[in-house]
Coordinates of C-alpha atoms and ligand atoms in Angstrom, one line a residue:
X1 CA 14.7 -6.7 24.2
X2 CA 15.0 -7.4 27.8
X3 CA 14.2 -4.9 30.6
X4 CA 18.1 -4.7 31.2
X5 CA 18.5 -2.8 27.6
X6 CA 15.1 -1.3 27.3
X7 CA 13.0 -1.4 24.3
X8 CA 13.8 -0.5 20.8
X9 CA 13.2 2.4 18.4
X10 CA 13.4 2.3 14.8
X11 CA 14.1 5.1 12.4
X12 CA 13.0 4.4 8.8
X13 CA 14.5 6.5 6.3
X14 CA 12.4 7.3 3.3
X15 CA 13.3 11.0 2.4
X16 CA 14.3 10.2 -1.3
X17 CA 12.5 11.9 -4.1
X18 CA 13.0 8.8 -6.5
X19 CA 15.9 10.5 -8.9
X20 CA 16.6 6.9 -10.2
X21 CA 13.1 5.6 -10.3
X22 CA 10.9 8.9 -11.7
X23 CA 8.8 8.6 -8.8
X24 CA 9.2 8.4 -4.8
X25 CA 10.2 4.9 -4.9
X26 CA 9.0 4.5 -1.2
X27 CA 5.4 4.9 -2.1
X28 CA 5.3 2.8 -5.5
X29 CA 2.9 -0.2 -4.9
X30 CA 4.5 -3.4 -4.1
X31 CA 2.1 -6.6 -4.0
X32 CA -0.9 -3.8 -4.0
X33 CA 0.5 -2.0 -0.8
X34 CA 3.2 0.9 -0.7
X35 CA 6.8 -0.1 -0.5
X36 CA 7.2 2.0 2.7
X37 CA 4.0 0.3 4.2
X38 CA 5.6 -3.0 4.0
X39 CA 8.7 -1.8 5.2
X40 CA 7.0 -0.7 8.2
X41 CA 5.0 -3.8 8.5
X42 CA 8.2 -5.5 9.1
X43 CA 9.2 -3.6 12.3
X44 CA 5.9 -3.8 13.5
X45 CA 6.4 -7.5 13.6
X46 CA 9.9 -7.5 15.1
X47 CA 9.4 -8.1 18.8
X48 CA 10.9 -5.3 20.8
X49 CA 10.2 -2.6 18.5
X50 CA 8.1 -0.3 20.6
X51 CA 8.2 3.0 18.7
X52 CA 8.7 3.8 14.8
X53 CA 9.8 7.0 13.6
X54 CA 9.3 7.6 9.8
X55 CA 11.6 10.3 8.3
X56 CA 9.5 11.3 5.1
X57 CA 8.3 14.3 3.3
X58 CA 4.5 15.4 4.6
X59 CA 3.1 14.6 1.5
X60 CA 3.5 10.8 2.0
X61 CA 2.0 10.6 5.8
X62 CA -1.9 10.8 5.0
X63 CA -1.3 7.5 2.8
X64 CA 0.9 5.7 5.5
X65 CA -2.1 6.9 8.3
X66 CA -4.5 4.4 6.5
X67 CA -2.5 1.8 7.3
X68 CA -0.9 2.8 10.8
X69 CA -2.2 4.8 13.7
X70 CA 1.0 5.5 15.9
X71 CA 3.6 6.2 13.7
X72 CA 6.1 9.1 14.6
X73 CA 7.1 11.7 11.6
X74 CA 10.2 13.6 10.9
X75 CA 11.0 15.7 8.3
X76 CA 13.8 14.4 5.9
X77 CA 16.7 16.7 5.7
X78 CA 19.1 17.2 2.3
X79 CA 21.1 14.5 2.8
X80 CA 20.6 10.9 4.2
X81 CA 22.6 11.5 7.3
X82 CA 20.7 14.9 8.2
X83 CA 17.5 12.8 7.8
X84 CA 18.6 10.0 10.5
X85 CA 19.6 13.0 12.5
X86 CA 15.9 14.3 12.4
X87 CA 14.7 11.1 13.0
X88 CA 17.0 10.3 15.9
X89 CA 16.0 13.7 17.6
X90 CA 12.4 12.1 17.9
X91 CA 13.9 8.8 19.4
X92 CA 12.7 8.1 23.0
X93 CA 15.0 8.6 26.0
X94 CA 14.1 5.5 27.4
X95 CA 15.0 3.6 24.0
X96 CA 18.1 1.2 24.8
X97 CA 18.6 0.8 21.3
X98 CA 18.1 1.9 17.8
X99 CA 17.5 0.7 14.6
X100 CA 17.9 2.8 11.5
X101 CA 16.4 1.4 8.1
X102 CA 16.1 2.2 4.6
X103 CA 12.4 2.8 3.9
X104 CA 13.1 1.4 0.5
X105 CA 14.1 -2.1 2.0
X106 CA 10.6 -3.8 2.4
X107 CA 11.5 -7.4 2.2
X108 CA 13.8 -7.0 5.4
X109 CA 13.1 -10.3 7.8
X110 CA 11.4 -9.4 11.2
X111 CA 13.7 -12.1 12.7
X112 CA 16.7 -10.4 11.2
X113 CA 15.7 -7.0 12.7
X114 CA 15.3 -8.7 16.4
X115 CA 18.6 -10.5 15.8
X116 CA 20.5 -7.4 14.5
X117 CA 18.8 -5.4 17.6
X118 CA 20.0 -8.0 20.4
X119 CA 23.6 -8.1 19.0
X120 CA 23.6 -4.2 19.4
X121 CA 22.1 -4.5 22.8
X122 CA 25.1 -6.7 23.6
X123 CA 28.1 -5.4 21.7
X124 CA 27.0 -1.7 21.1
X125 CA 26.7 -1.9 17.2
X126 CA 25.5 -4.4 14.5
X127 CA 24.6 -4.1 10.9
X128 CA 22.8 -6.6 8.8
X129 CA 25.2 -7.8 5.8
X130 CA 25.4 -10.3 3.1
X131 CA 28.8 -12.0 1.5
X132 CA 29.4 -10.0 -1.8
X133 CA 28.5 -12.7 -4.5
X134 CA 30.3 -10.8 -7.7
X135 CA 34.1 -10.2 -7.5
X136 CA 34.7 -6.4 -6.8
X137 CA 37.4 -4.6 -9.0
X138 CA 38.9 -1.2 -7.8
X139 CA 38.9 0.9 -11.2
X140 CA 40.3 4.2 -12.3
X141 CA 39.8 5.9 -15.8
X142 CA 38.1 2.7 -17.0
X143 CA 40.8 0.4 -16.1
X144 CA 40.9 -2.3 -13.2
X145 CA 43.6 -1.2 -10.9
X146 CA 43.2 -3.9 -8.4
X147 CA 40.9 -7.1 -7.5
X148 CA 39.6 -7.3 -3.8
X149 CA 39.8 -10.8 -1.9
X150 CA 36.2 -11.6 -2.2
X151 CA 36.1 -13.6 1.0
X152 CA 36.5 -10.6 3.5
X153 CA 33.7 -8.5 1.5
X154 CA 30.3 -8.2 2.7
X155 CA 27.7 -5.5 1.5
X156 CA 26.2 -3.8 4.5
X157 CA 22.4 -3.5 4.7
X158 CA 20.0 -2.2 6.9
X159 CA 18.8 -2.1 9.9
X160 CA 22.1 -1.0 11.2
X161 CA 21.4 -1.1 15.2
X162 CA 23.2 0.9 18.0
X163 CA 22.7 1.5 21.6
X164 CA 21.0 4.5 21.6
X165 CA 24.0 6.5 23.2
X166 CA 26.6 5.3 21.0
X167 CA 24.3 6.3 17.8
X168 CA 23.9 9.7 19.7
X169 CA 27.8 10.3 20.2
X170 CA 28.5 9.4 16.5
X171 CA 26.0 11.7 15.0
X172 CA 27.3 14.4 17.5
X173 CA 31.2 14.1 16.7
X174 CA 30.8 13.0 13.0
X175 CA 27.3 14.2 11.9
X176 CA 28.8 17.1 9.4
X177 CA 30.0 14.2 7.2
X178 CA 28.2 14.7 3.9
X179 CA 29.6 11.8 2.1
X180 CA 28.7 9.2 4.6
X181 CA 26.3 6.6 3.0
X182 CA 25.7 4.7 6.3
X183 CA 26.1 5.3 10.2
X184 CA 28.0 2.6 10.7
X185 CA 31.1 4.5 9.4
X186 CA 30.5 7.1 11.9
X187 CA 30.4 4.4 14.7
X188 CA 33.5 2.6 13.4
X189 CA 35.4 5.9 13.4
X190 CA 34.4 6.2 17.3
X191 CA 36.2 3.2 17.6
X192 CA 33.3 0.8 18.5
X193 CA 33.4 -2.5 16.9
X194 CA 30.6 -3.0 14.6
X195 CA 29.1 -6.5 14.6
X196 CA 28.1 -8.3 11.2
X197 CA 24.8 -10.0 11.7
X198 CA 24.3 -12.4 8.3
X199 CA 21.2 -11.3 6.5
X200 CA 19.2 -12.4 3.1
X201 CA 19.7 -11.4 -0.2
X202 CA 15.7 -10.3 -0.1
X203 CA 16.9 -7.7 2.0
X204 CA 17.6 -5.6 -1.1
X205 CA 17.1 -2.0 -1.4
X206 CA 14.8 -0.8 -4.2
X207 CA 16.7 1.7 -6.1
X208 CA 15.9 0.8 -9.8
X209 CA 12.9 -0.4 -11.5
X210 CA 14.3 -4.0 -11.9
X211 CA 14.5 -4.0 -8.1
X212 CA 11.0 -3.6 -7.7
X213 CA 10.0 -6.3 -10.3
X214 CA 12.2 -8.8 -8.4
X215 CA 10.9 -7.8 -4.9
X216 CA 7.2 -8.0 -6.4
X217 CA 8.3 -11.9 -7.3
X218 CA 9.4 -12.2 -3.4
X219 CA 6.6 -10.8 -1.5
X220 CA 5.6 -13.4 1.1
X221 CA 1.9 -13.5 0.4
X222 CA -1.0 -15.5 -0.1
X223 CA -3.1 -14.2 -3.0
X224 CA -7.0 -15.5 -3.0
X225 CA -9.4 -14.7 -5.4
X226 CA -13.1 -14.3 -4.2
X227 CA -16.1 -13.7 -6.1
X228 CA -19.2 -11.8 -4.8
X229 CA -22.8 -11.5 -6.3
X230 CA -24.9 -8.3 -6.3
X231 CA -28.6 -7.9 -7.1
X232 CA -31.0 -4.5 -7.2
X233 CA -34.0 -3.7 -8.5
X234 CA -35.6 0.0 -8.4
X235 CA -39.1 1.3 -9.5
X236 CA -38.9 3.9 -12.7
X237 CA -41.0 6.9 -11.9
X238 CA -41.5 9.9 -14.3
X239 CA -39.9 13.1 -13.7
X240 CA -36.9 11.7 -11.9
X241 CA -33.5 12.0 -13.1
X242 CA -32.0 8.8 -14.5
X243 CA -28.5 7.3 -13.0
X244 CA -26.7 4.3 -14.4
X245 CA -23.2 3.3 -13.4
X246 CA -22.8 7.2 -12.2
X247 CA -23.9 8.4 -15.5
X248 CA -26.8 10.7 -16.1
X249 CA -28.9 9.3 -19.1
X250 CA -31.7 11.8 -20.7
X251 CA -35.1 9.7 -20.0
X252 CA -38.6 10.8 -19.0
X253 CA -38.5 8.3 -15.9
X254 CA -35.8 7.7 -13.3
X255 CA -35.1 5.5 -10.4
X256 CA -37.3 5.9 -7.3
X257 CA -35.0 5.3 -4.1
X258 CA -33.6 6.6 -1.0
X259 CA -30.2 7.8 -3.1
X260 CA -30.3 8.5 -6.7
X261 CA -31.3 5.0 -7.4
X262 CA -28.4 3.9 -9.2
X263 CA -29.1 0.1 -9.3
X264 CA -25.8 -0.6 -11.5
X265 CA -23.6 1.0 -8.8
X266 CA -25.9 -0.6 -6.0
X267 CA -25.6 -4.1 -7.4
X268 CA -22.1 -3.5 -8.2
X269 CA -21.1 -2.5 -4.5
X270 CA -23.1 -5.3 -3.1
X271 CA -20.9 -7.9 -5.3
X272 CA -18.0 -6.2 -4.2
X273 CA -18.8 -6.5 -0.4
X274 CA -20.2 -9.9 -1.1
X275 CA -16.6 -11.2 -2.2
X276 CA -14.9 -9.5 1.3
X277 CA -17.8 -11.0 3.4
X278 CA -18.3 -7.5 4.6
X279 CA -22.2 -7.0 4.7
X280 CA -24.2 -5.0 2.1
X281 CA -25.0 -1.2 1.3
X282 CA -28.0 -1.3 3.3
X283 CA -25.8 -1.5 6.4
X284 CA -23.5 0.7 5.4
X285 CA -26.0 3.4 4.4
X286 CA -29.5 2.5 5.7
X287 CA -32.6 3.7 4.2
X288 CA -34.0 5.0 7.5
X289 CA -30.9 7.5 7.8
X290 CA -32.9 10.9 6.7
X291 CA -29.5 12.6 6.4
X292 CA -28.4 10.7 3.4
X293 CA -31.5 10.8 1.5
X294 CA -30.7 11.7 -2.0
X295 CA -27.1 10.8 -1.6
X296 CA -25.3 10.4 -5.0
X297 CA -24.3 6.4 -5.4
X298 CA -20.8 7.6 -6.3
X299 CA -20.5 8.1 -2.6
X300 CA -21.8 4.8 -1.5
X301 CA -19.1 3.5 -4.0
X302 CA -16.2 5.5 -2.7
X303 CA -17.3 4.3 0.8
X304 CA -17.2 0.7 -0.6
X305 CA -13.6 1.4 -2.2
X306 CA -12.3 2.3 1.1
X307 CA -13.4 -0.9 2.6
X308 CA -11.7 -2.8 -0.2
X309 CA -8.4 -1.0 0.6
X310 CA -8.8 -1.9 4.4
X311 CA -9.2 -5.6 3.5
X312 CA -6.1 -5.0 1.2
X313 CA -7.9 -6.3 -1.7
X314 CA -8.1 -5.0 -5.6
X315 CA -11.1 -5.5 -7.8
X316 CA -9.9 -7.7 -10.5
X317 CA -12.9 -7.6 -12.5
X318 CA -16.6 -6.9 -12.4
X319 CA -19.4 -7.7 -14.6
X320 CA -23.0 -5.9 -14.4
X321 CA -26.0 -6.7 -16.4
X322 CA -29.1 -4.3 -16.5
X323 CA -32.6 -5.7 -17.2
X324 CA -34.8 -2.9 -18.4
X325 CA -36.9 -2.4 -21.0
X326 CA -36.1 1.4 -21.5
X327 CA -34.1 3.5 -22.3
X328 CA -32.1 1.5 -24.7
X329 CA -28.7 0.7 -23.1
X330 CA -26.4 -0.3 -26.1
X331 CA -25.6 3.6 -27.0
X332 CA -24.5 4.3 -23.6
X333 CA -22.3 1.1 -22.9
X334 CA -18.9 2.8 -22.9
X335 CA -19.9 5.6 -21.2
X336 CA -21.4 3.7 -18.3
X337 CA -17.7 1.3 -18.7
X338 CA -15.7 4.4 -18.5
X339 CA -18.0 5.8 -15.3
X340 CA -17.3 2.6 -13.7
X341 CA -13.7 2.6 -14.2
X342 CA -13.2 6.3 -12.9
X343 CA -16.0 5.2 -9.6
X344 CA -14.3 1.9 -8.8
X345 CA -10.7 3.4 -10.0
X346 CA -10.3 0.1 -12.0
X347 CA -8.9 -0.2 -15.8
X348 CA -11.4 -0.1 -18.0
X349 CA -10.5 -3.5 -19.6
X350 CA -11.6 -5.0 -16.3
X351 CA -15.3 -3.8 -16.7
X352 CA -17.9 -5.3 -18.4
X353 CA -21.7 -3.9 -18.7
X354 CA -24.3 -4.9 -20.6
X355 CA -28.3 -5.0 -20.8
X356 CA -31.0 -7.5 -21.4
X357 CA -34.4 -7.0 -22.4
X358 CA -37.2 -8.5 -20.4
X359 CA -39.4 -9.1 -23.3
X360 CA -42.4 -7.2 -22.0
X361 CA -42.8 -9.5 -19.2
X362 CA -44.3 -8.3 -16.1
X363 CA -43.3 -4.8 -14.5
X364 CA -40.0 -4.6 -16.0
X365 CA -41.1 -5.6 -19.1
X366 CA -43.9 -2.7 -18.7
X367 CA -41.2 -0.4 -18.0
X368 CA -42.2 0.5 -14.4
X369 CA -39.1 -1.1 -12.8
X370 CA -35.5 -2.3 -13.6
X371 CA -32.9 -4.5 -12.1
X372 CA -29.3 -5.3 -12.2
X373 CA -27.1 -8.3 -11.5
X374 CA -23.3 -8.2 -10.9
X375 CA -20.3 -10.0 -10.0
X376 CA -17.3 -8.8 -8.7
X377 CA -13.9 -10.7 -8.3
X378 CA -11.4 -9.2 -5.9
X379 CA -7.8 -10.2 -5.3
X380 CA -7.1 -10.3 -1.9
X381 CA -3.6 -10.3 -0.3
X382 CA -3.0 -11.7 3.3
X383 CA 0.1 -12.2 5.0
X384 CA 1.4 -15.3 5.6
Ligands
LIG401 MG1 -30.7 0.0 -4.7

């Protein structure tokens, strides 16, 4: 936006309860991130948008705050229009234009947002829309009454953009209209010409489960896979508890360490960090830090999981081999895999855990120590 028209504010409406999807659709994952996060990201990329108001229940906000630090929140109302009004109440008086957008349209093109805002700044009101592809019939009681002329039919999308004072006036005058499915109807009633800005069919609203499948195929991103390697060794000492992959295993000895010595979790954490090129656990949890003495390695793993999420990555597969003479590990394979699945929040079928003996050679062969080698493959999504 130019200085003459002021900056733009975006009101993203994501108050739906997901009646048609079973769950709140705006928080369903799309390409590894919640739908609503992708929607907000599109507005972050649009130049001129300086504030983003998200109208969503408080329960969704902690998740959004993991991605964004500066969102403004408003509570949803019982209708879409009430939600828009609640969001609009938070718009800065200095905003020149306001974009109202459906939280469930995550694939909106940032350039189309800019075009719509610029048209609104110039003309007063503008909506994104696409020509209707199907022939539209007006039906009553199961029969066609008439066929509409397709050449003049456009399907309205969002954002719908307005000069701030025009949206304010239309909400004030017609804001009680419960059946309005968009704000453009109210602005039209004011007598303001609403301009149509051509959009694309990717900017579809995710309403039914198949919409999400289509959107998944359209996510405009690079997916890369990276593998990291991890290694760890700990001494076995009599009288300590033995933790392997987060499972306490009855034994006469346990691993010596600054933490609980769970070398399987340590090796896997280092493998994950290796795949992300994000250091190693000794940097995150220095053995010199007295405050973390005796810490559960599950805490270390959860911290690593936070780092995975911050990289927009997910664990695709993990494979760990413990090399130890004692105790015999085979009876514990499934318990350890289930534990790893819980700790790293990865489906069981993507986790391998196995053991090898050291053929009685050296310290490991004498049961004085054990080691673990691990690999982790991560799927990392990066915006183009
Ligand atoms: Mg260790």
